[in-house]
PDB file of C-alpha atoms in Angstrom:
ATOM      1  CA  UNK A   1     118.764 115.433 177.406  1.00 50.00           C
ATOM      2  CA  UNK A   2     121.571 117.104 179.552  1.00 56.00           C
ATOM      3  CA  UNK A   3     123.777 116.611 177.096  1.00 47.00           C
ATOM      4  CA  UNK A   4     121.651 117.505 174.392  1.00 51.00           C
ATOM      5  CA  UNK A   5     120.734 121.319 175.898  1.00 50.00           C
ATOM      6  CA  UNK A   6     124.681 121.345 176.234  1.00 43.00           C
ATOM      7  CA  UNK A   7     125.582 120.647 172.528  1.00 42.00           C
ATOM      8  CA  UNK A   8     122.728 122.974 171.533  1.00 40.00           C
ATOM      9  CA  UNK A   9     123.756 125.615 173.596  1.00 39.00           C
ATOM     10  CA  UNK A  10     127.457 125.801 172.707  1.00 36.00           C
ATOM     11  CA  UNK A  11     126.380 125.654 169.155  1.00 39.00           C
ATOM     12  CA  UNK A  12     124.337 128.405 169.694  1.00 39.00           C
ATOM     13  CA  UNK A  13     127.240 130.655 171.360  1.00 38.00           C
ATOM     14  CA  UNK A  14     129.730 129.761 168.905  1.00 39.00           C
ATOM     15  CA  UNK A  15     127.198 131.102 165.977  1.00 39.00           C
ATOM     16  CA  UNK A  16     126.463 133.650 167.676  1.00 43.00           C
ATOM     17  CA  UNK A  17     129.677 134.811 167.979  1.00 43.00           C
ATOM     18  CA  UNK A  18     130.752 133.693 164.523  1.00 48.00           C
ATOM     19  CA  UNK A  19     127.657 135.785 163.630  1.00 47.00           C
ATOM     20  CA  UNK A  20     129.142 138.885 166.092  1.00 50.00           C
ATOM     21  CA  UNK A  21     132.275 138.756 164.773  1.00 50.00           C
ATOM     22  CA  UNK A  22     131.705 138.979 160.825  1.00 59.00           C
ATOM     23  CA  UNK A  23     129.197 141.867 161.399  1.00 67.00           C
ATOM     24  CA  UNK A  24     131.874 143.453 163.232  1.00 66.00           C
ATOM     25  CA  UNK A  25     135.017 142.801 161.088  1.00 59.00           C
ATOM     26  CA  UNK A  26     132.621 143.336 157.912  1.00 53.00           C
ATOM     27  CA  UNK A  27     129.221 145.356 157.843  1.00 74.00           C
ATOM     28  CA  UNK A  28     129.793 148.331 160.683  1.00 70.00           C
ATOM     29  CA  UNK A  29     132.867 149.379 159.586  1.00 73.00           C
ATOM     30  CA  UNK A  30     131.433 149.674 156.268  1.00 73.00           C
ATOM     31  CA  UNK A  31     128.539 151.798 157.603  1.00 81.00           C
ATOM     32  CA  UNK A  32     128.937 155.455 157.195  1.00 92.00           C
ATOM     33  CA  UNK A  33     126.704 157.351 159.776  1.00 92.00           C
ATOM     34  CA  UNK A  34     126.663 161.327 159.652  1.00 96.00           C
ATOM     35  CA  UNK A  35     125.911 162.955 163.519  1.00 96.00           C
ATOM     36  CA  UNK A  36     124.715 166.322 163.200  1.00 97.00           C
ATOM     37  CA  UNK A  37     124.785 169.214 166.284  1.00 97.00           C
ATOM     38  CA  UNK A  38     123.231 172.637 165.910  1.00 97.00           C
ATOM     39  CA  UNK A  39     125.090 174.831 168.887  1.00 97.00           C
ATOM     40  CA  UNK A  40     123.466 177.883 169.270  1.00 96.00           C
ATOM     41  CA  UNK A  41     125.447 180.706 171.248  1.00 95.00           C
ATOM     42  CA  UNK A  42     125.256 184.536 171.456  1.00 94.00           C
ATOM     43  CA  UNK A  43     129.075 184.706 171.280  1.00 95.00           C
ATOM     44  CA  UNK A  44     129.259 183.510 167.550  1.00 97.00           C
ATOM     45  CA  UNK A  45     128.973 186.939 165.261  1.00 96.00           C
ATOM     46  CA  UNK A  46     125.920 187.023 163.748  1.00 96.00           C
ATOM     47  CA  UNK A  47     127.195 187.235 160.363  1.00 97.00           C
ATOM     48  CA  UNK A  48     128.559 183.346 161.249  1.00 98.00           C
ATOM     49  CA  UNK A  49     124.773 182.053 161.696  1.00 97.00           C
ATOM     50  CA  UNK A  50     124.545 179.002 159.907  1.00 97.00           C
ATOM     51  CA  UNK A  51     128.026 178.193 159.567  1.00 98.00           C
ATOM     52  CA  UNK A  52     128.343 174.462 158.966  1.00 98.00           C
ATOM     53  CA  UNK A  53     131.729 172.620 159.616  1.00 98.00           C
ATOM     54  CA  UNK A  54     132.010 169.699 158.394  1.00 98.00           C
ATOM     55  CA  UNK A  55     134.677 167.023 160.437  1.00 98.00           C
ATOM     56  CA  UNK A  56     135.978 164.181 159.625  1.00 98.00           C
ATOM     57  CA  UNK A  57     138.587 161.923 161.675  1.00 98.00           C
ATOM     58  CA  UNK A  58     140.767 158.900 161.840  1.00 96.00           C
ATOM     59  CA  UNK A  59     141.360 157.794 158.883  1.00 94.00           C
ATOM     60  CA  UNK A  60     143.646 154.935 159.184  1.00 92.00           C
ATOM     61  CA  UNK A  61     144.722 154.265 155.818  1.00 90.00           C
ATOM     62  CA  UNK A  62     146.497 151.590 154.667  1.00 83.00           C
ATOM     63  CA  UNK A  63     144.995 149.370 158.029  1.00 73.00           C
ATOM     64  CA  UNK A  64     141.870 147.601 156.083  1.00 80.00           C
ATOM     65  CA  UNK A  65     140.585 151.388 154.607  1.00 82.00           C
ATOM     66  CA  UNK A  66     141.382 151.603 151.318  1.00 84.00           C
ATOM     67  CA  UNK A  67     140.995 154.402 148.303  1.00 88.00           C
ATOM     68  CA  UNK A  68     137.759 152.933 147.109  1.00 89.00           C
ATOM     69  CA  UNK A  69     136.369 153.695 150.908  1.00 91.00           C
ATOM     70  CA  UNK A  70     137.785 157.182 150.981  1.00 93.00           C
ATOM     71  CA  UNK A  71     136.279 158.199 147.477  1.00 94.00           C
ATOM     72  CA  UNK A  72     132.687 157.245 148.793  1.00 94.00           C
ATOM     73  CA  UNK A  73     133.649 159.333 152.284  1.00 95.00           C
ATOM     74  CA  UNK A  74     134.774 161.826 150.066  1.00 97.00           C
ATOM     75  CA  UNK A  75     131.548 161.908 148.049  1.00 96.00           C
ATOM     76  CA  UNK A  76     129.262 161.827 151.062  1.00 96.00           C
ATOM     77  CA  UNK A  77     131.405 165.188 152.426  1.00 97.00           C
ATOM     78  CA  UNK A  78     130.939 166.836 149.531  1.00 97.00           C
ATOM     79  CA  UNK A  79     126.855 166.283 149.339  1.00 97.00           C
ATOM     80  CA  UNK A  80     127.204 168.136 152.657  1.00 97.00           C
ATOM     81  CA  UNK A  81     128.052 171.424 151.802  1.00 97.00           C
ATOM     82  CA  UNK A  82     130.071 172.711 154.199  1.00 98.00           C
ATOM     83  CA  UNK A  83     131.398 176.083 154.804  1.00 98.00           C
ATOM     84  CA  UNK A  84     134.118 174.832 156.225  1.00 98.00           C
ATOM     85  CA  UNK A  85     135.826 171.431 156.323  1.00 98.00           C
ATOM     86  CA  UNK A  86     138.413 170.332 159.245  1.00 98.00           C
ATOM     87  CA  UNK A  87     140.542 166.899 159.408  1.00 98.00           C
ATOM     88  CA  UNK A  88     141.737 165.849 163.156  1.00 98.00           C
ATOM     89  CA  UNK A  89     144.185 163.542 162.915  1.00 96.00           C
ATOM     90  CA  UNK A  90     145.684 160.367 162.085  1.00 96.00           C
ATOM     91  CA  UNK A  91     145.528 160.347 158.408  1.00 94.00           C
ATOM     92  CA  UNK A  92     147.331 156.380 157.804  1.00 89.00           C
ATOM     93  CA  UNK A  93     147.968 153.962 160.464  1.00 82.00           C
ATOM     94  CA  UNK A  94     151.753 153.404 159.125  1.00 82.00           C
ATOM     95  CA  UNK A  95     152.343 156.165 157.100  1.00 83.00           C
ATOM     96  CA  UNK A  96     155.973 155.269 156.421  1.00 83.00           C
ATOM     97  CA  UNK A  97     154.139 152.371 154.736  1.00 82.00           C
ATOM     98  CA  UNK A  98     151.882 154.328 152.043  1.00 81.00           C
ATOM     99  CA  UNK A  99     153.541 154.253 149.229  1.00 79.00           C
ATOM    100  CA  UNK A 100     152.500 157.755 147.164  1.00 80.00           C
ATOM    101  CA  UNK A 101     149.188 157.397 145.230  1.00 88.00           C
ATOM    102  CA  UNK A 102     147.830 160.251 143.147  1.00 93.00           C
ATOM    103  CA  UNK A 103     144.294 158.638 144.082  1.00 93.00           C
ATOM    104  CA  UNK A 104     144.837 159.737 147.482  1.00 94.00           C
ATOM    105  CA  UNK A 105     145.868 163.497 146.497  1.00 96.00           C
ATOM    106  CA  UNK A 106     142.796 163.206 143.816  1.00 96.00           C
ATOM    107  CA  UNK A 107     140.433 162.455 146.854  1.00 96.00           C
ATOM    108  CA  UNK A 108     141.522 165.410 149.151  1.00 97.00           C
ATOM    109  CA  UNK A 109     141.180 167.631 146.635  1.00 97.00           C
ATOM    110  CA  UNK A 110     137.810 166.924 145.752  1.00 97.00           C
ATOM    111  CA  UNK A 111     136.719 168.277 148.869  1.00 98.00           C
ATOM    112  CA  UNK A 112     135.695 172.003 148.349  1.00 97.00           C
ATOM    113  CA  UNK A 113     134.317 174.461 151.152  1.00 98.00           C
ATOM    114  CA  UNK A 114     134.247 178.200 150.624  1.00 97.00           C
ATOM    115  CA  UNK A 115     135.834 178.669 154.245  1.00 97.00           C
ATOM    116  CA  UNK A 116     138.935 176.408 153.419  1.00 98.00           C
ATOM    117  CA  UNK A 117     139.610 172.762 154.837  1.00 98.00           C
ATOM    118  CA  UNK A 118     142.202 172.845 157.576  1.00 98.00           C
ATOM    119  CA  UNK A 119     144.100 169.730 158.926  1.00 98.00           C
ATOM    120  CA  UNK A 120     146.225 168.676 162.145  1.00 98.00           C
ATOM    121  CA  UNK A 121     148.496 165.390 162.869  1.00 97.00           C
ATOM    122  CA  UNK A 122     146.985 162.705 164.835  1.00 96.00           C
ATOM    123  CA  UNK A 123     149.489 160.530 167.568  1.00 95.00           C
ATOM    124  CA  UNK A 124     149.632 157.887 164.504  1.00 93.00           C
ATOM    125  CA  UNK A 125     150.703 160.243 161.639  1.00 94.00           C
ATOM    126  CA  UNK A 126     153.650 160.687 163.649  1.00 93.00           C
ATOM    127  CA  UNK A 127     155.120 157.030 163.868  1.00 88.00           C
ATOM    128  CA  UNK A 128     158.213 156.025 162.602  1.00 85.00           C
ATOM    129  CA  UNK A 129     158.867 159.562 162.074  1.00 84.00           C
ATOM    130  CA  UNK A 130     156.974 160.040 158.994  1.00 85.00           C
ATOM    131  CA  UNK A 131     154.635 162.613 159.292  1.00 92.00           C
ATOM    132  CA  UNK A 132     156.575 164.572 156.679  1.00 93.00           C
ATOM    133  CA  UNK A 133     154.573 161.835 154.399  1.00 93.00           C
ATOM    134  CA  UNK A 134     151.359 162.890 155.491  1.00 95.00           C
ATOM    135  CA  UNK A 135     151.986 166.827 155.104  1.00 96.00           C
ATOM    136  CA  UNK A 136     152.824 166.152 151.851  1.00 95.00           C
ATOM    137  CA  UNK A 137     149.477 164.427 150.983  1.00 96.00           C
ATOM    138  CA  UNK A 138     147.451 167.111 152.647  1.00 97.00           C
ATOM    139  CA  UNK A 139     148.953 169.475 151.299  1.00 97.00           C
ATOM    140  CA  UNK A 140     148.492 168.526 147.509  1.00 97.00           C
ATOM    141  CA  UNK A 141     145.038 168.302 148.470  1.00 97.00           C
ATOM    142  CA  UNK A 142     144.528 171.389 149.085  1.00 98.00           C
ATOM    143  CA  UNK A 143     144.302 171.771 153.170  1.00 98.00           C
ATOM    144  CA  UNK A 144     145.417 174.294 155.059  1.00 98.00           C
ATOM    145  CA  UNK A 145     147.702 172.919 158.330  1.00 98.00           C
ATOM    146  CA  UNK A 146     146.837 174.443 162.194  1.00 98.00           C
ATOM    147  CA  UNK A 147     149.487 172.969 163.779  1.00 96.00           C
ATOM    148  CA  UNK A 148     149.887 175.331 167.504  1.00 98.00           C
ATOM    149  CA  UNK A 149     148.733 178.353 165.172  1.00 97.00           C
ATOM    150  CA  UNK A 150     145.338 180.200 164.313  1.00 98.00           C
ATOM    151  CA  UNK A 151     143.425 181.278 161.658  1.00 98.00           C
ATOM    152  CA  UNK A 152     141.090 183.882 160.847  1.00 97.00           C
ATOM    153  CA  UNK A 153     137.519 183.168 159.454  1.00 97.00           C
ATOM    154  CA  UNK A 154     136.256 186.510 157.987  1.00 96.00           C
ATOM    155  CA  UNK A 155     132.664 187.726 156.979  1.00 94.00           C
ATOM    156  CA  UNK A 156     132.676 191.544 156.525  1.00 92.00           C
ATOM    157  CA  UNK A 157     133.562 193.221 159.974  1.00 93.00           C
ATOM    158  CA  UNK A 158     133.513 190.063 161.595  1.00 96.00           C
ATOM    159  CA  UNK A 159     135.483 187.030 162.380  1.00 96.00           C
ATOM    160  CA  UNK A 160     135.766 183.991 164.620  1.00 98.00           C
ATOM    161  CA  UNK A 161     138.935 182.182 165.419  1.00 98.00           C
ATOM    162  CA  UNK A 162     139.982 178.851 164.054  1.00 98.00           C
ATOM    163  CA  UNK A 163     142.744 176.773 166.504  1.00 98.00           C
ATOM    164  CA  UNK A 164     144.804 174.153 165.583  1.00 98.00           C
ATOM    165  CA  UNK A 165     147.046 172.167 168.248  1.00 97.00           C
ATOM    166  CA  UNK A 166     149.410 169.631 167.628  1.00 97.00           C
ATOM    167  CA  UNK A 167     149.422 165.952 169.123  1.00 97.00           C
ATOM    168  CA  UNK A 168     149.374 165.761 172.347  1.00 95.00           C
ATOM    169  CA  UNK A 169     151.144 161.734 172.574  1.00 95.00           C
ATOM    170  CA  UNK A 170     154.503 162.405 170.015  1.00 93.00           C
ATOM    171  CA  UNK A 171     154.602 166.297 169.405  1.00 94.00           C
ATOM    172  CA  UNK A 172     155.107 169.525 170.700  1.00 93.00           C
ATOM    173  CA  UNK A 173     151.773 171.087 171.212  1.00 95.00           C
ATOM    174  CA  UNK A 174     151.670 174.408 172.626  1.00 97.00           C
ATOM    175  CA  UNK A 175     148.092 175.885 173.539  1.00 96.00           C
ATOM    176  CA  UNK A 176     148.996 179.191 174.169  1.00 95.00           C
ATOM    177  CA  UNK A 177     150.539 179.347 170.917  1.00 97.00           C
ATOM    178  CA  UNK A 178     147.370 178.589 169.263  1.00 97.00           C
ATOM    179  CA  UNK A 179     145.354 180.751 170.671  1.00 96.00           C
ATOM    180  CA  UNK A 180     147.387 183.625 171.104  1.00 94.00           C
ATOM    181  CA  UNK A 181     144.548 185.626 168.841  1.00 92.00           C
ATOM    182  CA  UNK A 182     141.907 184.336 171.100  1.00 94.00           C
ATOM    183  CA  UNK A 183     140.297 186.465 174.130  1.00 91.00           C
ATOM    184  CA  UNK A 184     136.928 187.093 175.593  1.00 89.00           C
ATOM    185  CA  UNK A 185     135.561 188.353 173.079  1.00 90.00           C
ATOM    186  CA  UNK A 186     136.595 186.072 170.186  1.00 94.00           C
ATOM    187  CA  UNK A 187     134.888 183.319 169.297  1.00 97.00           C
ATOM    188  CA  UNK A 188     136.769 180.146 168.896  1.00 98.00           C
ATOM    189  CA  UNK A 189     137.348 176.850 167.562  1.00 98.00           C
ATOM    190  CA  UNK A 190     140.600 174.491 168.725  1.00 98.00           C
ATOM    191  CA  UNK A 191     140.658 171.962 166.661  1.00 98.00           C
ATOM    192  CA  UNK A 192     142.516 168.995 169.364  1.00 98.00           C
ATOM    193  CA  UNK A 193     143.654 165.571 168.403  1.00 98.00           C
ATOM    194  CA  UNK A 194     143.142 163.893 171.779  1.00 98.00           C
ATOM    195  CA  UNK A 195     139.987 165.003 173.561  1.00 98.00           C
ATOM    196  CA  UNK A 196     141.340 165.204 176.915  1.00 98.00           C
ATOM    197  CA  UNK A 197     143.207 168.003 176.102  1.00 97.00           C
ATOM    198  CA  UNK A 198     139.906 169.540 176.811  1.00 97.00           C
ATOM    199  CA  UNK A 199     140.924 169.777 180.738  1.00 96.00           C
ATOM    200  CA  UNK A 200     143.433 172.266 179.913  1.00 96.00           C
ATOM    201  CA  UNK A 201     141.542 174.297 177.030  1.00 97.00           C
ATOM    202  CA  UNK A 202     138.730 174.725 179.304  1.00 95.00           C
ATOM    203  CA  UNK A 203     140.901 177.642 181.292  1.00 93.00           C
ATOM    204  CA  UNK A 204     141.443 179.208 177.994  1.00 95.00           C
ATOM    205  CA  UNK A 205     139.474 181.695 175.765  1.00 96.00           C
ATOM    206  CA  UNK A 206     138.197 178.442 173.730  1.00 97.00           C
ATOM    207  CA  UNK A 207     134.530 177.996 172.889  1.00 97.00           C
ATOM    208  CA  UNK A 208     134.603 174.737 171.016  1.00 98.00           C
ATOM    209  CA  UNK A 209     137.337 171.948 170.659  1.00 98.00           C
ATOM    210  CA  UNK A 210     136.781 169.515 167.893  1.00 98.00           C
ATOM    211  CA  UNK A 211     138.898 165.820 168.616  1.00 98.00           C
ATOM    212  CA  UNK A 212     138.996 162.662 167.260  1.00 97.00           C
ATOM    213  CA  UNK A 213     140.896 159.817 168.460  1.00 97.00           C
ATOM    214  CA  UNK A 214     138.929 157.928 170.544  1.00 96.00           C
ATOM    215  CA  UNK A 215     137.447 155.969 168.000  1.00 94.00           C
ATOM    216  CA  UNK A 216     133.950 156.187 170.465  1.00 92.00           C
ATOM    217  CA  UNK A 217     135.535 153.352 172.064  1.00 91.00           C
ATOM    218  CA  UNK A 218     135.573 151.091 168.496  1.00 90.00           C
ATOM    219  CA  UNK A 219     133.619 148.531 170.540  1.00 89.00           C
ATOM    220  CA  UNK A 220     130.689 149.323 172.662  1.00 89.00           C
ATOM    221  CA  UNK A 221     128.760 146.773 175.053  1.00 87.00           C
ATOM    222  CA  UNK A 222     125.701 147.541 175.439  1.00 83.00           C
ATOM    223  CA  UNK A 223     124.409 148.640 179.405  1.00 80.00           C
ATOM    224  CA  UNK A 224     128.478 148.726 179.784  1.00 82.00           C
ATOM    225  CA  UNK A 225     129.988 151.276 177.004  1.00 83.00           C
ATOM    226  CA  UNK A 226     133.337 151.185 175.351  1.00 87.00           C
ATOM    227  CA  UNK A 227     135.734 148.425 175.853  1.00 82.00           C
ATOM    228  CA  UNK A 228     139.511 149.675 175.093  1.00 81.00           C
ATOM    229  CA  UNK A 229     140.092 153.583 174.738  1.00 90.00           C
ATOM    230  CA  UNK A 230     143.570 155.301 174.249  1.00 93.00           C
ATOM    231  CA  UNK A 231     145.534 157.246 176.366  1.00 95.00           C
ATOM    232  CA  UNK A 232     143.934 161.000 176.262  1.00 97.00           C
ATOM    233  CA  UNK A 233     140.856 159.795 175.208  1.00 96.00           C
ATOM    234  CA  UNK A 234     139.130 158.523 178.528  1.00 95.00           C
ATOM    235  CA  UNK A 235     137.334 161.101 180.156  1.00 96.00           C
ATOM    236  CA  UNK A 236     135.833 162.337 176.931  1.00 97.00           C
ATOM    237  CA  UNK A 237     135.082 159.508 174.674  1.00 96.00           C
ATOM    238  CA  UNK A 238     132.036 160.111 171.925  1.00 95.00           C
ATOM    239  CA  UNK A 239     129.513 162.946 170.746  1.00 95.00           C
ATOM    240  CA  UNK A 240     129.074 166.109 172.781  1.00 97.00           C
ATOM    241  CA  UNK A 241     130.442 167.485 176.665  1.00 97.00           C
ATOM    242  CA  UNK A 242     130.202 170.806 178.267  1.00 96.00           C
ATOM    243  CA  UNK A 243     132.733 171.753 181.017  1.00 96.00           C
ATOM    244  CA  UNK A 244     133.953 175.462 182.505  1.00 92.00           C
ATOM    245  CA  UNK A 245     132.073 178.720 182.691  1.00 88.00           C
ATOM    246  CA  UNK A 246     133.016 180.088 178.988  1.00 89.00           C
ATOM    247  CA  UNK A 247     131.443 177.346 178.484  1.00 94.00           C
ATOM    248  CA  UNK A 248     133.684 175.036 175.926  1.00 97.00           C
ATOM    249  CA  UNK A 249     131.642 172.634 174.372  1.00 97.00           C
ATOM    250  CA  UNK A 250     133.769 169.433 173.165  1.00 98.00           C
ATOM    251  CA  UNK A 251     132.665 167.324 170.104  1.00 98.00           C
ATOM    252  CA  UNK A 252     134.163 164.026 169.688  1.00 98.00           C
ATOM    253  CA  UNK A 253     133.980 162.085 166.661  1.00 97.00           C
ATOM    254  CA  UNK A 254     134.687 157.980 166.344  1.00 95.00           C
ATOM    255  CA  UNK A 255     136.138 158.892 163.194  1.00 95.00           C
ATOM    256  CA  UNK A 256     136.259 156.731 159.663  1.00 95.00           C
ATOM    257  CA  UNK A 257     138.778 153.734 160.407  1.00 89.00           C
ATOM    258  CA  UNK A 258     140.029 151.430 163.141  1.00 89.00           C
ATOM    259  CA  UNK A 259     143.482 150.104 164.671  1.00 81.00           C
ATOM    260  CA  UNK A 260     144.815 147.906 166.754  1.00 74.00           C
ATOM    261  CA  UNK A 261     141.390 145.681 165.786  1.00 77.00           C
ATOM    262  CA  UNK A 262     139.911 146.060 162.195  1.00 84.00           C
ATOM    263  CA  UNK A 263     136.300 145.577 164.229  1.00 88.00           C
ATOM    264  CA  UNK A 264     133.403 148.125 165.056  1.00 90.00           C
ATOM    265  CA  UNK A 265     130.788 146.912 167.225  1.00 89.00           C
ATOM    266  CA  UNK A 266     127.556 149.339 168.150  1.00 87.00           C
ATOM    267  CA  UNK A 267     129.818 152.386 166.971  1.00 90.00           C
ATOM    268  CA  UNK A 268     130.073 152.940 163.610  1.00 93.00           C
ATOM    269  CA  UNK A 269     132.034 155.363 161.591  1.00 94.00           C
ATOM    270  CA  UNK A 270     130.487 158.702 161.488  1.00 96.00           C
ATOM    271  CA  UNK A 271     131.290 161.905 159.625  1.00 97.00           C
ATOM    272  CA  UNK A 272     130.234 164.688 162.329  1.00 97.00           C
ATOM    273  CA  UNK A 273     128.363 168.293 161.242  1.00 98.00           C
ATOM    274  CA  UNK A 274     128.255 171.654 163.533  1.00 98.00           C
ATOM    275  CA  UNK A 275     126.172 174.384 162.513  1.00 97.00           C
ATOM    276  CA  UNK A 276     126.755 177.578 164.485  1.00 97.00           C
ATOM    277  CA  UNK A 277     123.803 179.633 165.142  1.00 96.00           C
ATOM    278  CA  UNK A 278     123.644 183.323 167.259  1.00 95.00           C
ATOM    279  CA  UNK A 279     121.236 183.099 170.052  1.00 93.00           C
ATOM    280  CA  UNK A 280     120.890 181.850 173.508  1.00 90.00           C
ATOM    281  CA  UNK A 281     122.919 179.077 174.520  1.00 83.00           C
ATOM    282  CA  UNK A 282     121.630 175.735 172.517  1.00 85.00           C
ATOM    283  CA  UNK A 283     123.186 172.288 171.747  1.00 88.00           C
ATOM    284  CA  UNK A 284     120.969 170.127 169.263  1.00 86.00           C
ATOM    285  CA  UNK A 285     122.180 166.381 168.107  1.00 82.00           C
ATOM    286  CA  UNK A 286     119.861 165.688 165.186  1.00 75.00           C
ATOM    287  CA  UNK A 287     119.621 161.947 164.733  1.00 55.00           C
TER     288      UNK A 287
END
């Protein structure tokens, strides 16, 4: 009997984790999620209520993501309707390895949001010294790079400020830089490959910093949390963190592919949405 409830058992586990491992490797990364915040804050102009950026992170091309996956992201932005649309980081996982498809540059340019889409390199889009590759593929479609420089986002009278920084792991960023046209009275958005930047932003006239790179973690055990996360994205892994007196409010998206493992478990890709709204100080995660 002993050795019965043995064989049984060990059967069991290795199912399971056959099981574990194909939904995993197959069926999560495969399942889209949007996560939608409504932050609510008497700094934004009012002209700027209901604003809705739309982000999108991590790509990973070329590492098990292919063009047929990025058309049906691309569609699923696009129902959206954003005002603006912002990409933060790591377009391919090898970049020097994409060789140039016109599919890709069709894609990108789908996208449409009155407000512009605006882009800035991820730690990946910058190996093997090839992130000349990837400016040239967001540029033909169409974005807009914020790479330690600023933007204006203009409604009549008003405007908020729109931050990009460069990557933190193989770059140059500069913070001040960025957000030389920020002060108290501005409203802005840094747009930050690595979410830990966030502990030097917070000292800075920054209201919101929208990151990627963590991937949430990629795999997530439940009662434990995320297994393996990358340098500068540790202390601020997935969804939403306040810090500082401004306050700056830090949204963190798992983004679209994977690396290192082609495997999601219990964090699936997610498009993220942020609709500003002028009032008293709110943060809402719709599920």
């Amino acid at each position: 009997m002993n050795k019965n409830w043995i064989s049984a058992a060990v059967g069991t586990i290795i199912t399971g984790a056959g099981f574990g491992y194909m939904y995993a490797r197959h069926i999560e990364p495969a399942k889209l999620v949007t996560k939608s915040y409504t932050l609510t804050s008497e700094r934004l102009p009012k002209s700027f209520h209901g604003l809705k950026i739309v982000q999108f992170s991590d790509l990973h091309l070329g590492y098990h993501y292919s063009i047929r996956k990025l058309r049906r992201l691309v569609r699923h932005i696009q129902e959206q309707k954003a005002d603006v649309i912002v990409f933060t980081g790591d377009f391919a996982d090898r970049p020097i390895r994409l060789k140039w498809k016109q599919e890709i540059v069709d894609c990108l340019t789908t996208l449409q949001a009155p407000f512009g889409k605006y882009w800035i390199y991820g730690n990946h889009d910058y190996r093997d010294e090839s992130e000349a590759i990837v400016a040239k593929y967001m540029e033909a479609g169409g974005f807009t790079a914020l790479h330690n420089t600023a933007t204006f986002l203009k409604r009549g009278q008003e405007h908020i400020v729109l931050a990009g920084i460069d990557d933190v792991i193989r770059s140059t960023p500069n913070l001040h830089a960025a957000t030389r046209h920020s002060d108290e009275d501005s409203f802005t958005i840094l747009l930050a490959h690595e979410p830990d930047l966030a502990e030097n932003v917070r000292h800075l006239p920054v209201d919101v910093q929208l990151s990627g790179h963590s991937h949430g973690g990629q795999v997530r055990i439940p009662f434990y949390g995320e297994v393996i996360v990358p340098p500068y994205g540790r202390r601020y892994v997935d969804s939403h963190y306040e810090i500082g007196s401004r306050p700056l409010h830090i949204f963190v998206s798992r983004g679209i592919g994977t690396t290192r493992m082609p495997i999601r478990f219990a964090c699936p890709p997610e498009i993220s949405i942020l609709t500003l709204q002028h009032g008293p100080k709110q943060v809402e995660l719709k599920k």
